[in-house]
Tab-separated table of C-alpha atoms in Angstrom:
chain	number	residue	atom	x	y	z
A	1	MET	CA	7.158	-37.167	14.740
A	2	THR	CA	5.501	-35.020	12.070
A	3	GLN	CA	3.613	-36.161	9.483
A	4	ARG	CA	4.928	-38.203	5.960
A	5	VAL	CA	2.841	-37.338	3.325
A	6	VAL	CA	3.409	-37.133	-0.308
A	7	ALA	CA	2.571	-35.027	-3.049
A	8	ILE	CA	1.999	-34.567	-6.904
A	9	VAL	CA	1.836	-31.456	-8.200
A	10	GLY	CA	1.595	-30.181	-12.278
A	11	ALA	CA	-0.345	-28.223	-14.987
A	12	THR	CA	-3.678	-28.923	-15.902
A	13	ALA	CA	-3.773	-32.501	-18.451
A	14	VAL	CA	-0.018	-33.220	-17.872
A	15	GLY	CA	-1.035	-36.393	-16.066
A	16	LYS	CA	-1.294	-36.321	-12.449
A	17	THR	CA	-4.590	-38.514	-12.082
A	18	GLU	CA	-3.156	-41.671	-14.528
A	19	LEU	CA	0.166	-41.673	-11.891
A	20	SER	CA	-1.282	-40.892	-8.596
A	21	ILE	CA	-4.007	-43.846	-8.526
A	22	GLU	CA	-0.999	-45.961	-8.930
A	23	ALA	CA	1.251	-44.197	-6.483
A	24	ALA	CA	-1.518	-44.393	-4.749
A	25	GLN	CA	-1.836	-48.411	-4.814
A	26	ARG	CA	1.969	-48.204	-4.807
A	27	LEU	CA	2.235	-46.591	-1.307
A	28	GLY	CA	-0.823	-48.167	0.573
A	29	ALA	CA	-1.767	-44.321	-0.008
A	30	GLU	CA	-5.108	-42.585	0.478
A	31	ILE	CA	-5.284	-39.111	-2.406
A	32	VAL	CA	-6.229	-35.890	-0.798
A	33	SER	CA	-7.303	-33.797	-3.456
A	34	VAL	CA	-5.884	-30.022	-3.194
A	35	ASP	CA	-8.230	-29.760	-6.652
A	36	SER	CA	-10.010	-26.285	-5.888
A	37	MET	CA	-13.152	-27.032	-7.602
A	38	GLN	CA	-13.519	-31.022	-7.721
A	39	ILE	CA	-14.666	-30.568	-3.837
A	40	TYR	CA	-17.810	-28.975	-5.550
A	41	ARG	CA	-20.696	-31.589	-6.508
A	42	GLY	CA	-22.511	-32.005	-9.589
A	43	MET	CA	-19.345	-30.530	-11.693
A	44	ASP	CA	-17.593	-33.726	-12.522
A	45	VAL	CA	-17.559	-33.484	-16.670
A	46	GLY	CA	-14.913	-30.244	-16.563
A	47	THR	CA	-13.696	-30.907	-14.164
A	48	ALA	CA	-11.995	-34.199	-14.876
A	49	LYS	CA	-13.031	-35.631	-11.942
A	50	PRO	CA	-12.645	-38.869	-11.106
A	51	ASP	CA	-15.200	-41.095	-12.542
A	52	ALA	CA	-16.677	-43.426	-10.400
A	53	ALA	CA	-13.560	-46.626	-10.785
A	54	VAL	CA	-11.304	-44.523	-9.338
A	55	LEU	CA	-13.021	-43.334	-6.998
A	56	GLY	CA	-13.643	-46.995	-5.598
A	57	ALA	CA	-10.216	-48.631	-6.392
A	58	VAL	CA	-7.950	-45.625	-4.352
A	59	PRO	CA	-9.916	-43.233	-1.633
A	60	HIS	CA	-10.528	-39.724	-1.802
A	61	HIS	CA	-10.660	-37.114	-0.018
A	62	LEU	CA	-12.243	-33.503	-0.344
A	63	VAL	CA	-14.337	-34.481	-3.954
A	64	ASP	CA	-17.651	-34.434	-3.534
A	65	VAL	CA	-18.008	-32.135	-0.268
A	66	PHE	CA	-19.679	-29.114	-1.008
A	67	ASP	CA	-23.030	-27.630	-3.633
A	68	PRO	CA	-21.939	-25.333	-6.479
A	69	SER	CA	-23.686	-22.158	-4.132
A	70	HIS	CA	-21.096	-22.369	-2.091
A	71	ASP	CA	-17.876	-20.032	-2.468
A	72	VAL	CA	-15.261	-22.348	-0.413
A	73	THR	CA	-12.536	-20.368	1.264
A	74	VAL	CA	-9.468	-20.632	1.098
A	75	ALA	CA	-8.778	-21.447	5.404
A	76	GLU	CA	-11.987	-23.558	4.968
A	77	PHE	CA	-9.891	-25.544	2.219
A	78	ARG	CA	-7.312	-25.699	4.383
A	79	ASP	CA	-8.732	-26.500	7.525
A	80	LEU	CA	-10.556	-29.891	5.876
A	81	ALA	CA	-7.498	-30.725	3.806
A	82	ARG	CA	-4.698	-30.895	7.417
A	83	ASP	CA	-8.396	-32.953	8.812
A	84	ALA	CA	-8.187	-35.454	6.820
A	85	ILE	CA	-4.708	-35.522	6.648
A	86	ASP	CA	-4.483	-36.277	10.575
A	87	ASP	CA	-7.294	-39.222	10.075
A	88	ILE	CA	-5.063	-40.795	7.189
A	89	GLY	CA	-1.952	-40.292	9.047
A	90	GLU	CA	-3.373	-42.855	11.491
A	91	ARG	CA	-4.129	-46.040	8.846
A	92	THR	CA	-1.292	-45.176	5.959
A	93	VAL	CA	0.143	-42.011	4.146
A	94	PRO	CA	-1.608	-39.075	2.333
A	95	LEU	CA	-1.127	-38.630	-0.815
A	96	LEU	CA	-1.787	-34.438	-2.054
A	97	VAL	CA	-2.896	-34.409	-5.811
A	98	GLY	CA	-3.749	-31.439	-7.420
A	99	GLY	CA	-2.666	-27.761	-9.354
A	100	SER	CA	-4.394	-25.349	-7.477
A	101	GLY	CA	-1.484	-24.468	-6.427
A	102	LEU	CA	-3.159	-21.426	-3.775
A	103	TYR	CA	-4.795	-24.667	-2.338
A	104	PHE	CA	-1.605	-26.632	-1.764
A	105	ARG	CA	0.693	-24.203	-0.304
A	106	ALA	CA	-2.058	-22.705	2.407
A	107	VAL	CA	-2.408	-26.956	3.363
A	108	VAL	CA	1.174	-27.906	3.825
A	109	ASP	CA	3.422	-24.819	5.063
A	110	ARG	CA	2.854	-22.381	7.757
A	111	LEU	CA	1.455	-19.389	6.059
A	112	SER	CA	-0.023	-16.237	6.997
A	113	ILE	CA	-4.284	-16.616	5.565
A	114	PRO	CA	-5.295	-13.201	5.273
A	115	PRO	CA	-8.787	-12.374	7.395
A	116	SER	CA	-12.045	-11.372	6.121
A	117	SER	CA	-15.180	-9.958	5.531
A	118	VAL	CA	-18.699	-10.645	4.646
A	119	GLN	CA	-19.387	-7.260	4.103
A	120	VAL	CA	-16.293	-5.640	2.222
A	121	ARG	CA	-16.383	-8.899	0.342
A	122	GLY	CA	-20.074	-7.602	-0.647
A	123	ARG	CA	-19.323	-4.110	-1.707
A	124	LEU	CA	-16.439	-5.187	-3.786
A	125	GLU	CA	-18.842	-8.290	-5.729
A	126	SER	CA	-21.452	-5.201	-6.575
A	127	GLU	CA	-18.785	-3.261	-7.291
A	128	VAL	CA	-17.994	-5.762	-9.674
A	129	ASP	CA	-21.225	-6.044	-11.575
A	130	THR	CA	-21.636	-2.810	-11.673
A	131	LEU	CA	-17.724	-1.550	-13.218
A	132	GLY	CA	-16.803	-4.837	-14.352
A	133	THR	CA	-13.447	-6.650	-12.939
A	134	GLU	CA	-11.431	-4.787	-15.237
A	135	SER	CA	-11.810	-1.534	-13.266
A	136	LEU	CA	-11.683	-3.227	-9.762
A	137	HIS	CA	-8.307	-4.840	-11.552
A	138	ALA	CA	-7.571	-1.356	-12.277
A	139	ARG	CA	-7.616	-0.472	-8.623
A	140	LEU	CA	-5.515	-3.539	-7.793
A	141	VAL	CA	-2.591	-2.105	-10.434
A	142	GLU	CA	-2.471	0.867	-8.174
A	143	LEU	CA	-2.581	-0.532	-4.563
A	144	ASP	CA	-0.504	-3.685	-5.323
A	145	PRO	CA	1.290	-3.973	-8.724
A	146	ASP	CA	2.286	-6.892	-7.503
A	147	ALA	CA	-0.950	-8.403	-7.044
A	148	ALA	CA	-2.123	-7.785	-9.575
A	149	ALA	CA	0.530	-9.163	-11.817
A	150	LYS	CA	0.073	-12.126	-10.356
A	151	ILE	CA	-3.768	-11.998	-11.099
A	152	GLU	CA	-5.412	-11.995	-14.976
A	153	PRO	CA	-7.535	-9.083	-14.938
A	154	GLY	CA	-10.852	-11.596	-15.553
A	155	ASN	CA	-9.960	-13.322	-12.330
A	156	ALA	CA	-12.935	-11.502	-10.078
A	157	ARG	CA	-12.865	-13.712	-6.988
A	158	ARG	CA	-9.166	-12.967	-6.887
A	159	ILE	CA	-9.739	-9.410	-7.628
A	160	VAL	CA	-12.100	-8.530	-5.099
A	161	ARG	CA	-9.899	-10.946	-1.805
A	162	ALA	CA	-6.599	-8.980	-2.140
A	163	LEU	CA	-8.866	-5.343	-1.921
A	164	GLU	CA	-10.373	-6.873	0.323
A	165	VAL	CA	-7.431	-7.864	1.976
A	166	ILE	CA	-5.879	-4.628	1.244
A	167	GLU	CA	-9.360	-2.729	3.373
A	168	ILE	CA	-9.975	-4.559	6.386
A	169	THR	CA	-5.342	-4.729	7.033
A	170	GLY	CA	-4.320	-1.636	5.483
A	171	ARG	CA	-1.366	-3.452	3.893
A	172	ARG	CA	-0.631	-4.799	0.787
A	173	PHE	CA	-1.900	-8.546	-0.287
A	174	SER	CA	1.357	-9.212	-1.388
A	175	ASP	CA	2.881	-8.874	1.500
A	176	ASN	CA	1.241	-11.470	3.441
A	177	ASP	CA	3.334	-13.213	5.416
A	178	GLY	CA	5.247	-16.823	4.872
A	179	TRP	CA	4.348	-16.865	0.963
A	180	ASP	CA	7.865	-15.710	-0.239
A	181	ARG	CA	9.289	-18.774	2.663
A	182	TYR	CA	8.348	-22.613	1.911
A	183	GLU	CA	8.044	-24.126	5.252
A	184	SER	CA	5.791	-27.272	5.545
A	185	VAL	CA	3.926	-28.148	8.955
A	186	TYR	CA	4.653	-32.123	7.368
A	187	ASP	CA	7.946	-34.246	6.083
A	188	LEU	CA	6.555	-33.639	2.633
A	189	VAL	CA	8.067	-35.530	-0.457
A	190	LEU	CA	7.134	-33.139	-3.600
A	191	VAL	CA	6.465	-34.677	-7.005
A	192	GLY	CA	6.167	-32.623	-9.988
A	193	LEU	CA	5.032	-34.275	-13.191
A	194	THR	CA	5.639	-31.708	-16.817
A	195	ARG	CA	5.584	-32.522	-20.795
A	196	PRO	CA	7.123	-31.181	-22.900
A	197	ARG	CA	4.780	-27.796	-24.041
A	198	ASP	CA	3.559	-28.709	-27.534
A	199	ASP	CA	2.719	-31.895	-26.071
A	200	LEU	CA	0.806	-30.666	-22.973
A	201	TYR	CA	-0.995	-28.177	-24.684
A	202	ALA	CA	-2.612	-31.257	-27.400
A	203	ARG	CA	-3.230	-32.941	-24.244
A	204	ILE	CA	-5.252	-29.766	-23.156
A	205	GLU	CA	-7.237	-29.436	-26.993
A	206	ALA	CA	-7.514	-33.127	-26.645
A	207	ARG	CA	-9.032	-33.136	-22.444
A	208	VAL	CA	-11.283	-29.743	-23.589
A	209	ASP	CA	-12.456	-31.309	-26.817
A	210	SER	CA	-13.750	-34.363	-25.325
A	211	MET	CA	-15.459	-32.390	-22.231
A	212	LEU	CA	-17.775	-30.851	-24.554
A	213	ALA	CA	-18.114	-34.375	-26.461
A	214	GLY	CA	-19.781	-35.446	-23.010
A	215	GLY	CA	-22.181	-32.753	-22.001
A	216	LEU	CA	-20.352	-29.801	-20.367
A	217	VAL	CA	-22.766	-27.431	-21.585
A	218	GLU	CA	-25.553	-28.849	-20.920
A	219	GLU	CA	-23.802	-29.848	-17.128
A	220	THR	CA	-23.042	-26.330	-17.042
A	221	ARG	CA	-26.685	-25.297	-17.597
A	222	ARG	CA	-28.207	-27.193	-15.348
A	223	VAL	CA	-25.874	-26.671	-12.272
A	224	ALA	CA	-26.102	-22.823	-13.035
A	225	ALA	CA	-29.575	-23.345	-12.794
A	226	ALA	CA	-29.622	-25.078	-9.260
A	227	GLY	CA	-27.251	-22.199	-8.029
A	228	MET	CA	-23.644	-22.006	-8.651
A	229	GLY	CA	-20.837	-19.361	-5.779
A	230	ARG	CA	-19.075	-16.724	-8.068
A	231	THR	CA	-15.970	-18.999	-6.925
A	232	ALA	CA	-17.583	-22.114	-8.633
A	233	ARG	CA	-18.249	-19.505	-11.297
A	234	GLN	CA	-14.663	-19.027	-12.044
A	235	ALA	CA	-13.762	-22.870	-13.058
A	236	LEU	CA	-12.528	-23.192	-16.582
A	237	GLY	CA	-15.193	-24.164	-19.187
A	238	TYR	CA	-17.945	-23.123	-17.673
A	239	ARG	CA	-17.176	-19.847	-16.824
A	240	GLN	CA	-16.725	-19.274	-20.378
A	241	ILE	CA	-20.092	-20.988	-21.291
A	242	LEU	CA	-21.286	-19.103	-18.452
A	243	ASP	CA	-19.709	-15.660	-20.612
A	244	LEU	CA	-20.233	-16.829	-24.015
A	245	GLU	CA	-23.787	-18.591	-23.482
A	246	GLU	CA	-24.872	-16.850	-27.066
A	247	ALA	CA	-21.601	-18.301	-28.790
A	248	GLU	CA	-20.789	-20.778	-31.665
A	249	PRO	CA	-19.846	-23.975	-30.373
A	250	ALA	CA	-16.552	-23.532	-31.734
A	251	ALA	CA	-16.187	-20.346	-30.094
A	252	ILE	CA	-16.843	-21.477	-26.639
A	253	ARG	CA	-14.453	-24.628	-27.945
A	254	ASP	CA	-11.511	-22.075	-28.822
A	255	ALA	CA	-11.804	-19.790	-25.488
A	256	ILE	CA	-12.313	-22.602	-22.611
A	257	VAL	CA	-8.515	-23.402	-24.824
A	258	ARG	CA	-7.140	-19.973	-24.155
A	259	ALA	CA	-8.630	-19.444	-21.261
A	260	THR	CA	-6.557	-23.634	-20.059
A	261	LYS	CA	-3.380	-22.961	-21.099
A	262	ARG	CA	-2.891	-19.651	-19.509
A	263	PHE	CA	-4.221	-21.781	-16.031
A	264	ALA	CA	-1.656	-24.298	-17.273
A	265	ARG	CA	1.489	-21.372	-17.718
A	266	ARG	CA	0.367	-20.102	-14.098
A	267	GLN	CA	0.288	-23.512	-12.822
A	268	GLU	CA	4.146	-24.327	-14.258
A	269	SER	CA	5.212	-21.247	-12.813
A	270	TRP	CA	3.673	-20.904	-9.718
A	271	PHE	CA	5.387	-24.283	-8.444
A	272	ARG	CA	8.838	-23.671	-10.276
A	273	SER	CA	8.876	-21.725	-7.997
A	274	ASP	CA	9.184	-23.953	-5.149
A	275	PRO	CA	12.215	-25.134	-4.793
A	276	ARG	CA	11.223	-28.574	-2.983
A	277	VAL	CA	8.999	-30.295	-6.264
A	278	ALA	CA	11.553	-32.748	-7.595
A	279	TRP	CA	10.046	-32.428	-11.602
A	280	PHE	CA	10.088	-35.437	-13.646
A	281	ASP	CA	9.176	-36.121	-17.037
A	282	ILE	CA	6.045	-38.190	-17.638
A	283	SER	CA	6.369	-38.031	-21.283
A	284	GLU	CA	10.049	-39.383	-21.404
A	285	PRO	CA	10.320	-43.739	-21.519
A	286	GLY	CA	10.238	-43.954	-16.803
A	287	GLY	CA	9.583	-41.339	-16.380
A	288	ALA	CA	6.083	-42.267	-14.166
A	289	GLU	CA	8.866	-44.799	-12.277
A	290	ALA	CA	10.700	-42.502	-11.614
A	291	ALA	CA	8.492	-39.821	-10.123
A	292	ILE	CA	6.606	-43.023	-8.371
A	293	ALA	CA	10.192	-43.793	-6.893
A	294	HIS	CA	11.062	-40.755	-5.685
A	295	LEU	CA	7.687	-41.143	-3.701
A	296	GLU	CA	9.057	-44.289	-2.088
A	297	ALA	CA	12.051	-43.364	-1.495
A	298	GLY	CA	10.361	-40.591	1.182
A	299	GLY	CA	12.692	-38.506	-1.584
A	300	ARG	CA	16.613	-39.308	-0.784
């Protein structure tokens, strides 16, 4: 019998964490975080990681697994998440929660994860340091314009990964098998949360202000001093603080807000392309209750 899995996805700051706690308690579920950065220890403020009270109320998996110096691959994340799902499935229903679309699909779907090479990746990362990310993005535009269109020119980690795959396989990164099909390995019930754009943007700005007031700059400096890999350094907030170390606080705040809004738009676009998602506007009366009821009913 195929394992039943329920999931809550959506843009950053839309309200996934709050809804997931109530949903987990109603379903008797355990949560598997599908957040590519909450997996890192010490990166708490900037990832809006659930606090001790929340983590104590509902069992969480894939939170605080690695030090930020470790570069978690998509395949590694997939394997850890599937192990957690198998373990939870022995007791109750797994509830996947997060907004990292690439990692989510790698976990739930039948996808081909391209090979990797430490040597090729290391050389490309050195080129990032000497030539800059925009130069490598321009190379990606020539080799695979479809992939380049989906990757920001400043996202060194994803640019390097795309070029790495092209060099190793001789194929375009965008041609990898399975990504245009939505065939889950699980009996999947998928809820997407949404809000009006103005409401979401206001919540993003409030969240950034709260993070900065809560010590995000100090946390970033502390984590960076202990060692951050390229993956962790791409995290929203941390990246802007590290890149704008000498800037005024207002400039850092504005940069984080802009980057977070861009990211939220990409998240929405990613999940909107998935025909399995049942969408619920949780700003509307009854929206949150309807989303939980959908999960309880198994999508029926």
